Short mmCIF file of C-alpha atoms and ligand atoms in Angstrom, two decimals:
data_model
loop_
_atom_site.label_atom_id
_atom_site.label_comp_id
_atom_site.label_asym_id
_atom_site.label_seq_id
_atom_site.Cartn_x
_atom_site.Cartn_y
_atom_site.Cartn_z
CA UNK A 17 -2.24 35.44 -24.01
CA UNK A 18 0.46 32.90 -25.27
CA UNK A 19 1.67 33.99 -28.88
CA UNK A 20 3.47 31.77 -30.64
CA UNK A 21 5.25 33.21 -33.73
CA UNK A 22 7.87 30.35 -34.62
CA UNK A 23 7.66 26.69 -34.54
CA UNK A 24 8.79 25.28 -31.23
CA UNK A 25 11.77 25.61 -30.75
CA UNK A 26 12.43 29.07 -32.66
CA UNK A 27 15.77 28.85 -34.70
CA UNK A 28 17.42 31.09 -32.78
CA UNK A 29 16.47 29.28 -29.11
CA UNK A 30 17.36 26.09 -31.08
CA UNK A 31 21.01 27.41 -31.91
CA UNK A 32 21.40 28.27 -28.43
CA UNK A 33 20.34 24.79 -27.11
CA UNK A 34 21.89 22.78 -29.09
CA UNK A 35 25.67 24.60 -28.43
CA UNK A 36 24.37 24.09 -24.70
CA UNK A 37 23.68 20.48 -25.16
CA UNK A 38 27.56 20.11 -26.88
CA UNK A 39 29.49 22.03 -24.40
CA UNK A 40 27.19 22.03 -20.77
CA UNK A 41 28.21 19.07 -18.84
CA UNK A 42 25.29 19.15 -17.48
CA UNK A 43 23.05 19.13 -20.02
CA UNK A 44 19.36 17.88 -18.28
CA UNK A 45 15.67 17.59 -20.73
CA UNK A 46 15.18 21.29 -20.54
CA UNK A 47 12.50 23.28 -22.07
CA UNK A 48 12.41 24.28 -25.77
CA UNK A 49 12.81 28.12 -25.83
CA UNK A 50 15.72 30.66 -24.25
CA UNK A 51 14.65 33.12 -22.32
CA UNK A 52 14.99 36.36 -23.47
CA UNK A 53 14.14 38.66 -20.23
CA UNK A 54 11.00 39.95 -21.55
CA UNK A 55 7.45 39.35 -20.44
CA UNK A 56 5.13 40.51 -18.07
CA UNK A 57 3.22 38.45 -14.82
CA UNK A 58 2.74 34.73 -15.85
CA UNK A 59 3.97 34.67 -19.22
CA UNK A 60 7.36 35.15 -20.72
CA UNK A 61 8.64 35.67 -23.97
CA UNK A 62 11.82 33.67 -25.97
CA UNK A 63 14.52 35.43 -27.70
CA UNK A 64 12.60 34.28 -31.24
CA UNK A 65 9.95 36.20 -29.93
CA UNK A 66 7.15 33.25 -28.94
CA UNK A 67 5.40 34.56 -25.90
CA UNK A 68 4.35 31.27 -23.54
CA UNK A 69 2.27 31.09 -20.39
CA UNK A 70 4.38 29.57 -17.26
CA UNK A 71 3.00 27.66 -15.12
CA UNK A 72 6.42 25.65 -13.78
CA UNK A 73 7.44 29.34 -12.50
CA UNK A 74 11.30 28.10 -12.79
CA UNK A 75 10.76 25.05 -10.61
CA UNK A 76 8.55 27.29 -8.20
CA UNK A 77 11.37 29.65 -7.74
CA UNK A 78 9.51 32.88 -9.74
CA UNK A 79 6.66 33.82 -7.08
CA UNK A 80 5.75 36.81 -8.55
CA UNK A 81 6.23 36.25 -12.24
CA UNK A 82 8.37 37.91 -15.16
CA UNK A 83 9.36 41.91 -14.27
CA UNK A 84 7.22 42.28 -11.42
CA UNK A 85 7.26 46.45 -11.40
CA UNK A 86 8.31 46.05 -7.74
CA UNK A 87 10.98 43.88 -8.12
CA UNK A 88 12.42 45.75 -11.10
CA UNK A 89 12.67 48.86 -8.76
CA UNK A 90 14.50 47.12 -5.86
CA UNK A 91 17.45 45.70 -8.72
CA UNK A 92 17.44 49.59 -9.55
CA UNK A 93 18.01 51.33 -6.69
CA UNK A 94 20.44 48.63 -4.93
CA UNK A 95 23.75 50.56 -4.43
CA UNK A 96 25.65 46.98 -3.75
CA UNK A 97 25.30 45.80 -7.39
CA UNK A 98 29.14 46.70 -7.94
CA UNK A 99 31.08 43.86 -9.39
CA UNK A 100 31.87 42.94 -5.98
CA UNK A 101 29.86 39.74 -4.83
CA UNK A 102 29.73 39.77 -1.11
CA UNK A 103 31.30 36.95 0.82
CA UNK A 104 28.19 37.29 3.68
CA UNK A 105 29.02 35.02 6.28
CA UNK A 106 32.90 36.31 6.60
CA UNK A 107 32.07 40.07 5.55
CA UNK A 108 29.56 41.34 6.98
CA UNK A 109 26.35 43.45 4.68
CA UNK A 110 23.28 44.41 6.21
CA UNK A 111 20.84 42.56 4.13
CA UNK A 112 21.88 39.60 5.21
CA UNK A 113 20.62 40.34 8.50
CA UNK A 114 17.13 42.05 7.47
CA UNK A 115 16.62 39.08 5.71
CA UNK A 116 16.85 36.93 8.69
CA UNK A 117 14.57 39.24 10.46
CA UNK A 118 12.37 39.03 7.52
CA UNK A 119 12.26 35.36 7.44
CA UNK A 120 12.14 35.02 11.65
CA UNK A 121 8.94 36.64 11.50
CA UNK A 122 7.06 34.49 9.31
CA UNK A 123 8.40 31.79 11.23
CA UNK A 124 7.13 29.72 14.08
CA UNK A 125 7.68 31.17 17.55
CA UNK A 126 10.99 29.47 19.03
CA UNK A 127 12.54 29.38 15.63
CA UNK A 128 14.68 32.59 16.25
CA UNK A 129 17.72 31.73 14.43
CA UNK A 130 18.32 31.53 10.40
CA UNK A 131 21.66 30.52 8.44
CA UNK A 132 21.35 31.68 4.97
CA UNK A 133 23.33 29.77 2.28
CA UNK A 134 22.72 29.57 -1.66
CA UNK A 135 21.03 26.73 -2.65
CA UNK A 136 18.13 24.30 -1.75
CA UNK A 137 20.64 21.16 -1.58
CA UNK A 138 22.85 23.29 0.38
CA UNK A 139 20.12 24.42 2.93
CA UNK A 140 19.02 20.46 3.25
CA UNK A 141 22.28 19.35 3.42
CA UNK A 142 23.22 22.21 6.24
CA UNK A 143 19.96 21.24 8.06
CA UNK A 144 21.17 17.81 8.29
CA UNK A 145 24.43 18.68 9.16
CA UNK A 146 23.47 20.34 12.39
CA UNK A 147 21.06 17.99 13.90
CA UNK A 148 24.74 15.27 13.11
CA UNK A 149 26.61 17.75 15.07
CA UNK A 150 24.26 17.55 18.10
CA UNK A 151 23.98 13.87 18.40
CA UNK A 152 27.62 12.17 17.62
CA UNK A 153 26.67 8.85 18.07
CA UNK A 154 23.90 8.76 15.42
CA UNK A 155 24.66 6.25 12.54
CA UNK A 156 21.70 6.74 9.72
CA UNK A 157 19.39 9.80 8.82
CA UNK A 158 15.60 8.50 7.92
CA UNK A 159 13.59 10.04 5.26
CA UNK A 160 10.40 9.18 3.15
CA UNK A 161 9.58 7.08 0.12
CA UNK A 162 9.59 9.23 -2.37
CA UNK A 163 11.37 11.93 -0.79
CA UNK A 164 13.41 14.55 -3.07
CA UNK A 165 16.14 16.92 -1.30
CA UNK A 166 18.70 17.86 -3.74
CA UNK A 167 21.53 16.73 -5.75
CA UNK A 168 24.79 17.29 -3.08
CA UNK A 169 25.85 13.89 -1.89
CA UNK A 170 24.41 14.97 1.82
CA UNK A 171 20.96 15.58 0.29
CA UNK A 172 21.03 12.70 -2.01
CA UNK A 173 21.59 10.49 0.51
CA UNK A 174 18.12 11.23 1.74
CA UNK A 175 16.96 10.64 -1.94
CA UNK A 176 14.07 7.55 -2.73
CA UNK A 177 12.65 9.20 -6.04
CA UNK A 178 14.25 8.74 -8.77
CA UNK A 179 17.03 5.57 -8.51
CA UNK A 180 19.01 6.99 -11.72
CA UNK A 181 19.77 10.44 -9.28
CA UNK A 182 21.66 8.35 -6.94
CA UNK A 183 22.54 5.00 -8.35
CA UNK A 184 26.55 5.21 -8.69
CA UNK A 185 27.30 7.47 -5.86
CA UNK A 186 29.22 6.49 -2.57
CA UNK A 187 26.51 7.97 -0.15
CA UNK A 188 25.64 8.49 4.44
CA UNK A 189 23.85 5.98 5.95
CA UNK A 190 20.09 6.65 5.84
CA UNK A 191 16.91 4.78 6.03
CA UNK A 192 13.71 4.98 4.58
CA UNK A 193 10.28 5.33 5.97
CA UNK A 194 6.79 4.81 4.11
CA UNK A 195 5.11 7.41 2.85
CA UNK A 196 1.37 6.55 4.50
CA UNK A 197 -0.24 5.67 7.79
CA UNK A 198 2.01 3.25 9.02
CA UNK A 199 4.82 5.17 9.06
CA UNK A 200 5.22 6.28 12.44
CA UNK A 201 5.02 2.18 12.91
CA UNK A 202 7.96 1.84 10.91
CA UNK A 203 9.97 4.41 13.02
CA UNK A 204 9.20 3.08 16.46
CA UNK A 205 10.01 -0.29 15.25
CA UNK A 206 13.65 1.01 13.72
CA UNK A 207 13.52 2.92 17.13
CA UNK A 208 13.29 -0.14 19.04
CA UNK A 209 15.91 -2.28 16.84
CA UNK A 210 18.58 0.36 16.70
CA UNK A 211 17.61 2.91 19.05
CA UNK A 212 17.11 6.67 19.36
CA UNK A 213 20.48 7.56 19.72
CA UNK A 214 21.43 5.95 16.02
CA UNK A 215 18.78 8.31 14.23
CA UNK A 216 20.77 11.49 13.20
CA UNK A 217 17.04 13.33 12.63
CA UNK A 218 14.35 12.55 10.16
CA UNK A 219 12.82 14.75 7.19
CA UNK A 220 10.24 15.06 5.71
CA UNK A 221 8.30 17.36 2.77
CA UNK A 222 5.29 18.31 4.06
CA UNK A 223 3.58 18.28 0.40
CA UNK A 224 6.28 15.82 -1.55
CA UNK A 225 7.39 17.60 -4.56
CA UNK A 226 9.48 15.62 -7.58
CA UNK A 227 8.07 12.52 -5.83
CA UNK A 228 4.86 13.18 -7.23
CA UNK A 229 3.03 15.60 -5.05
CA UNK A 230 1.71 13.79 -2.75
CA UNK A 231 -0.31 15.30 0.08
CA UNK A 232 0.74 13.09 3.53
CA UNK A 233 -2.36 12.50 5.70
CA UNK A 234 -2.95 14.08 9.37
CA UNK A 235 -1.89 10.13 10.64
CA UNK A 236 1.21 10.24 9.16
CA UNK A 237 2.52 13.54 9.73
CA UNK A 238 1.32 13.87 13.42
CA UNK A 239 2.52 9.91 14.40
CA UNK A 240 5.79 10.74 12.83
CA UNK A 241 6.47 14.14 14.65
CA UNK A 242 5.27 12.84 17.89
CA UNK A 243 7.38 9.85 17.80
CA UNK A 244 10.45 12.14 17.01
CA UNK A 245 9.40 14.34 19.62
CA UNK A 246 8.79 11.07 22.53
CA UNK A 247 12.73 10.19 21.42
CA UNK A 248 14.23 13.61 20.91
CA UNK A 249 15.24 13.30 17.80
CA UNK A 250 15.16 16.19 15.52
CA UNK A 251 12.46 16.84 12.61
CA UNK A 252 13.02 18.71 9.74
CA UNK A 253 10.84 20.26 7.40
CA UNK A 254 11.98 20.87 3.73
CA UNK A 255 10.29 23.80 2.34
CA UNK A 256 12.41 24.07 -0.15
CA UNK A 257 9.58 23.85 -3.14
CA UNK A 258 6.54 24.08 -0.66
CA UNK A 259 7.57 27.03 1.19
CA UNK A 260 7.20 30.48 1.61
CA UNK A 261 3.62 30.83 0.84
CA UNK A 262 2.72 28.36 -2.11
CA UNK A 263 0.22 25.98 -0.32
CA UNK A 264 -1.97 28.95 0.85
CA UNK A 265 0.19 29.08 4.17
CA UNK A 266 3.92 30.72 4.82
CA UNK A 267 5.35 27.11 5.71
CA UNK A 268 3.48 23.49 4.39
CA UNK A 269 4.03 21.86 7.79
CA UNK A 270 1.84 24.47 8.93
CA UNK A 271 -1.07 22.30 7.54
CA UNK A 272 -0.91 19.99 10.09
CA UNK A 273 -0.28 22.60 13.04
CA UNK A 274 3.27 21.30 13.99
CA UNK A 275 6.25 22.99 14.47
CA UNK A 276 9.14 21.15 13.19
CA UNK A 277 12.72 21.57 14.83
CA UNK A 278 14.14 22.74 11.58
CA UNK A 279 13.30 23.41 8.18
CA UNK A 280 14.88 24.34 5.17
CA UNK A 281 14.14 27.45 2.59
CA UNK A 282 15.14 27.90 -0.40
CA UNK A 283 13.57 28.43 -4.54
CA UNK A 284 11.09 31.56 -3.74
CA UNK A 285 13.04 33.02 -1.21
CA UNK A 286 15.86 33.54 -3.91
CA UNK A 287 18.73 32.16 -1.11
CA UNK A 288 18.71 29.30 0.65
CA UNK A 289 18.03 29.59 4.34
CA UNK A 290 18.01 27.10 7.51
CA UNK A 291 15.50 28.63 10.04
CA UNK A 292 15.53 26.55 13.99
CA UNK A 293 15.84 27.74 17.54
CA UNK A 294 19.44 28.95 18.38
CA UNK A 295 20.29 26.00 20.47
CA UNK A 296 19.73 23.66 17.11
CA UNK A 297 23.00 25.49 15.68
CA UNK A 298 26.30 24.28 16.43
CA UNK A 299 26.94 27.42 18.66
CA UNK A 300 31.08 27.50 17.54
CA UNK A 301 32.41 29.28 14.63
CA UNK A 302 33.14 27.07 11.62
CA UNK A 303 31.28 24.42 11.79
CA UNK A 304 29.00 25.43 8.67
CA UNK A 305 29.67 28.36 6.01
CA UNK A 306 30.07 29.39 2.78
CA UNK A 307 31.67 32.45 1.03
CA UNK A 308 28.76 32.99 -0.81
CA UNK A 309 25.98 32.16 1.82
CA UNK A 310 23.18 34.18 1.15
CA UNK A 311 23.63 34.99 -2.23
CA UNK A 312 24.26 37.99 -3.97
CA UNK A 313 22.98 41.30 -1.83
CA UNK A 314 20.47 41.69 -4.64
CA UNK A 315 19.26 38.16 -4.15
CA UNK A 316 18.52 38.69 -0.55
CA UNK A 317 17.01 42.21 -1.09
CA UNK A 318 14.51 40.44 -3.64
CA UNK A 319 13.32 37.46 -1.26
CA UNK A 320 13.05 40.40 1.60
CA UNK A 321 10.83 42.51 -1.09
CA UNK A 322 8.79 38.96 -2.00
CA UNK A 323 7.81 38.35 1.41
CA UNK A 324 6.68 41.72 1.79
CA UNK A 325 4.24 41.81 -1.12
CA UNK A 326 3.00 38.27 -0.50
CA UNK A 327 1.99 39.79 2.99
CA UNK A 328 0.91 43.22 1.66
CA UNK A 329 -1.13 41.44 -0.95
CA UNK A 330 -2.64 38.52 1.37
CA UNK A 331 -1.31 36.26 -1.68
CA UNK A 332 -1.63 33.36 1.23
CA UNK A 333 -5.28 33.64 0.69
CA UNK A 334 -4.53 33.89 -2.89
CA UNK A 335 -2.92 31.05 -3.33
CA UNK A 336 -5.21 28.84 -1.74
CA UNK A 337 -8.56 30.31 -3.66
CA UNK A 338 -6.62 29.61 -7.32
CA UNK A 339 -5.14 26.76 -6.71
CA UNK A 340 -8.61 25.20 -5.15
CA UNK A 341 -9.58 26.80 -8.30
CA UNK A 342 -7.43 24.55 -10.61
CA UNK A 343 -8.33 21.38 -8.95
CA UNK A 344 -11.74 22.42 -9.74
CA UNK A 345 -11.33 22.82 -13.16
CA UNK A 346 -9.02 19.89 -13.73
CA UNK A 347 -11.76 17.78 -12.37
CA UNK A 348 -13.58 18.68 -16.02
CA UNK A 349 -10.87 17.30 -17.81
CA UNK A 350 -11.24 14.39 -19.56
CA UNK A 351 -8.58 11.28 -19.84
CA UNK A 352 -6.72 12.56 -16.26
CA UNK A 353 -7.13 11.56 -12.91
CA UNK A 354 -5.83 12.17 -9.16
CA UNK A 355 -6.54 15.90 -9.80
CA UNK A 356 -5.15 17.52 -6.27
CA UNK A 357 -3.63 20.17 -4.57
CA UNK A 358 -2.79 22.88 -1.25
CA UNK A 359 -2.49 26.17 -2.82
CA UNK A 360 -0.29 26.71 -5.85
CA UNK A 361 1.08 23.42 -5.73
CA UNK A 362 -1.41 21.11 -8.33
CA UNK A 363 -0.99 18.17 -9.94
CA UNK A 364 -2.71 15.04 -11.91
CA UNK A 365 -2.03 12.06 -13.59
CA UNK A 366 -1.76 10.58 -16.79
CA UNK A 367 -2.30 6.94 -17.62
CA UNK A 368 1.30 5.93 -17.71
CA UNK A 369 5.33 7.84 -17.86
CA UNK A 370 4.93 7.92 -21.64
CA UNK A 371 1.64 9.67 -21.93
CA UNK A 372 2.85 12.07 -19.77
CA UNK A 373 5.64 13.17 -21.15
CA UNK A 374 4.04 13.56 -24.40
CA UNK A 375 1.51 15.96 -22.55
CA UNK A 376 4.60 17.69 -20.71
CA UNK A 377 6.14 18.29 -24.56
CA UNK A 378 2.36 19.09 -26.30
CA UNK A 379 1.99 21.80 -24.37
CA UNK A 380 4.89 23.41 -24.67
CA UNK A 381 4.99 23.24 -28.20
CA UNK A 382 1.57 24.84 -27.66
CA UNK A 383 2.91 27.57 -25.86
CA UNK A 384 2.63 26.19 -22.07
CA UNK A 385 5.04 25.21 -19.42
CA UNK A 386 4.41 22.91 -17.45
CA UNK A 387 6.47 19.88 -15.51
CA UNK A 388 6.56 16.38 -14.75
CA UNK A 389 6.40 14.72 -11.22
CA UNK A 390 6.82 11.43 -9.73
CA UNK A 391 6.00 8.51 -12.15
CA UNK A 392 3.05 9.75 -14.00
CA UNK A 393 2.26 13.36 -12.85
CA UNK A 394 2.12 16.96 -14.11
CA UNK A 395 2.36 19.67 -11.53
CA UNK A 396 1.37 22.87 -12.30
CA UNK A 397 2.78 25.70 -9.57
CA UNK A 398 2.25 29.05 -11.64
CA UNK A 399 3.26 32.18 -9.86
CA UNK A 400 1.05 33.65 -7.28
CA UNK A 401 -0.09 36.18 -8.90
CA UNK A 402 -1.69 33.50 -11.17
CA UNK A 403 -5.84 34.43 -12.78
CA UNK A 404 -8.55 32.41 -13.04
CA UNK A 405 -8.50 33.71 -16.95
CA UNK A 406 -4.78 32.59 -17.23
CA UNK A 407 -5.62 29.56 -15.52
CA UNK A 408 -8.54 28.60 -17.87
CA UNK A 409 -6.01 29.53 -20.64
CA UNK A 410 -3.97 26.80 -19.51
CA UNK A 411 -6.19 24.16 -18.82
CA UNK A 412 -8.00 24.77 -22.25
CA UNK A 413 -4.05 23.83 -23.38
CA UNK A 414 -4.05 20.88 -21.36
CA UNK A 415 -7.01 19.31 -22.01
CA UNK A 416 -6.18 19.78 -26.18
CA UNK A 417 -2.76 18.18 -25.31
CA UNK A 418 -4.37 15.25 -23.49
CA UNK A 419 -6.27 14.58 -26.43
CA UNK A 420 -3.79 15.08 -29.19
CA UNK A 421 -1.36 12.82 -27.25
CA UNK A 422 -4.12 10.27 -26.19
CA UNK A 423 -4.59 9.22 -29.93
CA UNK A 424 -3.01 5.80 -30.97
CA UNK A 425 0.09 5.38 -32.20
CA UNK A 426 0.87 9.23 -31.34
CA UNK A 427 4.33 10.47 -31.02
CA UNK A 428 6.46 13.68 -31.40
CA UNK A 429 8.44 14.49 -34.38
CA UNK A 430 11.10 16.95 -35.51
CA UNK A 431 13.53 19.29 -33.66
CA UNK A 432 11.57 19.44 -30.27
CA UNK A 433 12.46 15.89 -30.19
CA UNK A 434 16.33 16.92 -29.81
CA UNK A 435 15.98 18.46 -26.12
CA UNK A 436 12.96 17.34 -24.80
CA UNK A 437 13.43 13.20 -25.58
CA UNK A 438 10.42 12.70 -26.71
CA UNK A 439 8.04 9.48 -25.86
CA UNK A 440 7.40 7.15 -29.03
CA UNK A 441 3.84 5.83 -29.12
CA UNK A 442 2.79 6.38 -25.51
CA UNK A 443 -1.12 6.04 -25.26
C1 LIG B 26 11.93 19.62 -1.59
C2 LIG B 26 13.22 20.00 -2.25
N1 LIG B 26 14.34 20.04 -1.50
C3 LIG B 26 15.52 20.39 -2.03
C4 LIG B 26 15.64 20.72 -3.38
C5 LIG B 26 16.96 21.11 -3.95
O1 LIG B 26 16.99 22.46 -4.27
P1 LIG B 26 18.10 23.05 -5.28
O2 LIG B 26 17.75 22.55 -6.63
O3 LIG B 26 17.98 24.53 -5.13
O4 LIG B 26 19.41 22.54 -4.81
C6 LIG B 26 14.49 20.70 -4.18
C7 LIG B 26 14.59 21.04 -5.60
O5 LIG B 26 13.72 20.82 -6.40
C8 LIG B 26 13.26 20.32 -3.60
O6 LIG B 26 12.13 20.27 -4.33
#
């Protein structure tokens, strides 16, 4: 249950944030509380003590929740953990290969190759890079309205969320398709105008994440991927939020029974990863790398122990039944709307930006995290091993938060204010 003993933030999370907010460069809205290591499944505890219930599961990077027994065992008995962080593509540790094996075999057949590297940016960015190597004399990359795929100037070039992530930067050539039915339209037309040979590939997220979680429709995602596959030009998949297992299926593109030609990994699978048959890879050393790629040995011994117990525990099936359960339930909520979902990957609106992230900031000064998406969203993507108890817990939270913050002339007050930027009279 969330317990909070402090005011949100606790004085000594506040110190902490507030030196953070001086001296990190790149100081973002973050969360009111430090983590202190301690707490158990879907709730964590802050180092003043104040025990919340998580359901932003680190930007769905924690699938299995705080000091998962298993997981605590595998950082014990690694033998690599010596100050010495592995440089994985150049130097050579088996992990890096049973992870690869690990992650072939939830992939689709053909996909038989897998580059690991360390971030979700990074695996976009690398995904991209090797369709560019194959085809020279493409100009422009297309990619959705909407579409989120990480902060490196590669990635962000495929960015139409957010302008203020992009605006100012010197960034590729890319164009940008609709994100409905007519989509697939819009391609063959660019098709026609510029031709094939000018698209480097196109990408898509098969459930759009900081875009606002939208759910594409069969006609979009089918017209799209056979269009790319009429012209040979290469599709991506980023799974870098939706992936490994949080829609109630290994892989979101899966949904729609299509096999991309590459897609990217990253968040629950602790390392980033670029999974595609061989011949998608440049085939000649050099072309992409990283000292680091793969992370640290433990990393990659963690996402190899993760994809085990979602497969020992069927949390596929899981995942689908609670997060089918939280749409449910979010239907009985009053003063939200667009309630939806695949899996562990939920979200509904508020009324406008403002309300929203006044809700976002209620509840965790109530003791629940949760995150904003898109214009006027809250997602909620707990951990997968999620109840429906915790989950009513929650959503009881939610629905007091829509209220509190749906009141005229509401708006935050006092040190919460400091890191979260707080909404003034949103309703
Ligand atoms: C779909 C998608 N792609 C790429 C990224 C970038 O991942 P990272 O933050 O690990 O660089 C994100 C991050 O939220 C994402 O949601």
């Amino acid at each position: 249950m969330i317990k909070l003993k402090t005011k949100i933030p606790g004085a000594r999370s506040s110190k902490i944030l507030e030196e953070l907010k001086a001296r990190n460069g790149g100081w973002n809205v973050p969360h009111p509380l430090v983590f202190s290591g301690r707490g158990k499944g879907a709730y964590c505890e802050d180092i003043d003590g104040n025990v919340f219930l998580d359901f932003a599961s680190q930007v769905a990077s924690n699938p299995l929740g705080y000091n998962h027994p298993e997981l605590i065992d595998v950082v014990r008995k690694c033998k690599k953990i010596s100050p010495v962080k592995y440089a994985g593509q150049d130097f050579a540790v088996e992990e890096h290969l049973e992870l690869i094996k690990k992650l072939l075999e939830i992939s689709p057949r053909g996909m038989n190759s897998a580059f690991l590297i360390n971030s979700g940016a990074e695996a976009v960015e690398n995904a991209g890079k090797i369709c560019m190597w194959k085809r020279q004399n493409a100009k422009f990359s297309v990619s959705f309205e909407g579409a989120f795929h990480g902060r490196t100037l590669g990635a962000l070039s495929l960015h139409h969320s957010r302008p203020l992530h992009r605006e100012g930067f010197p960034l590729l050539q890319n164009k940008e398709l609709p994100f409905n039915d007519s989509a697939s339209e819009v391609l063959k037309n660019m098709i026609k105008r510029y031709g094939a040979d000018t698209i480097s590939f196109v990408i898509l997220e098969h459930l759009q994440g900081e875009g606002g979680y939208r759910i594409p429709n069969n006609k979009m995602v089918l017209g799209v991927r056979s269009v790319c596959k009429e012209h040979g030009i290469p599709y991506i998949a980023d799974e870098v939020q939706a992936g490994l297992g949080r829609t109630g299926k290994w892989w979101a593109f899966e949904h729609y029974n299509i096999t991309p030609d590459v897609f990217s990994s990253a968040k629950a699978l602790q390392v980033g990863a670029v999974v595609a048959n061989r011949k998608m890879f440049p085939g000649k050393p050099g072309i992409i790398s990283s000292t680091w790629g793969g992370g640290h040995v433990l990393d990659m011994m963690i996402g190899m122990k993760i994809i085990d117990i979602i497969k020992r525990d069927k949390l596929l099936g899981r995942n689908k039944k609670m997060g089918d359960y939280i749409v449910k339930r979010l239907g009985e909520i009053h003063g939200i709307s667009g309630q939806r979902g695949l899996g562990l990957m939920c979200a509904f609106d508020l009324s406008n930006s403002g309300l929203r992230d006044n809700v976002v900031i209620e509840c965790a000064r109530l003791g629940l995290l949760v995150l904003g998406a898109g214009e006027k969203s809250i997602r909620l993507i707990p951990s997968y091993i999620i109840s429906e108890k915790e989950i009513d817990e929650a959503l009881s939270v939610i629905e007091r938060a829509v209220k509190t913050c749906s009141k005229s002339r509401f708006s935050h007050k006092g040190k919460i204010c400091d890191f979260m930027g707080c909404a003034l009279d949103a309703t």
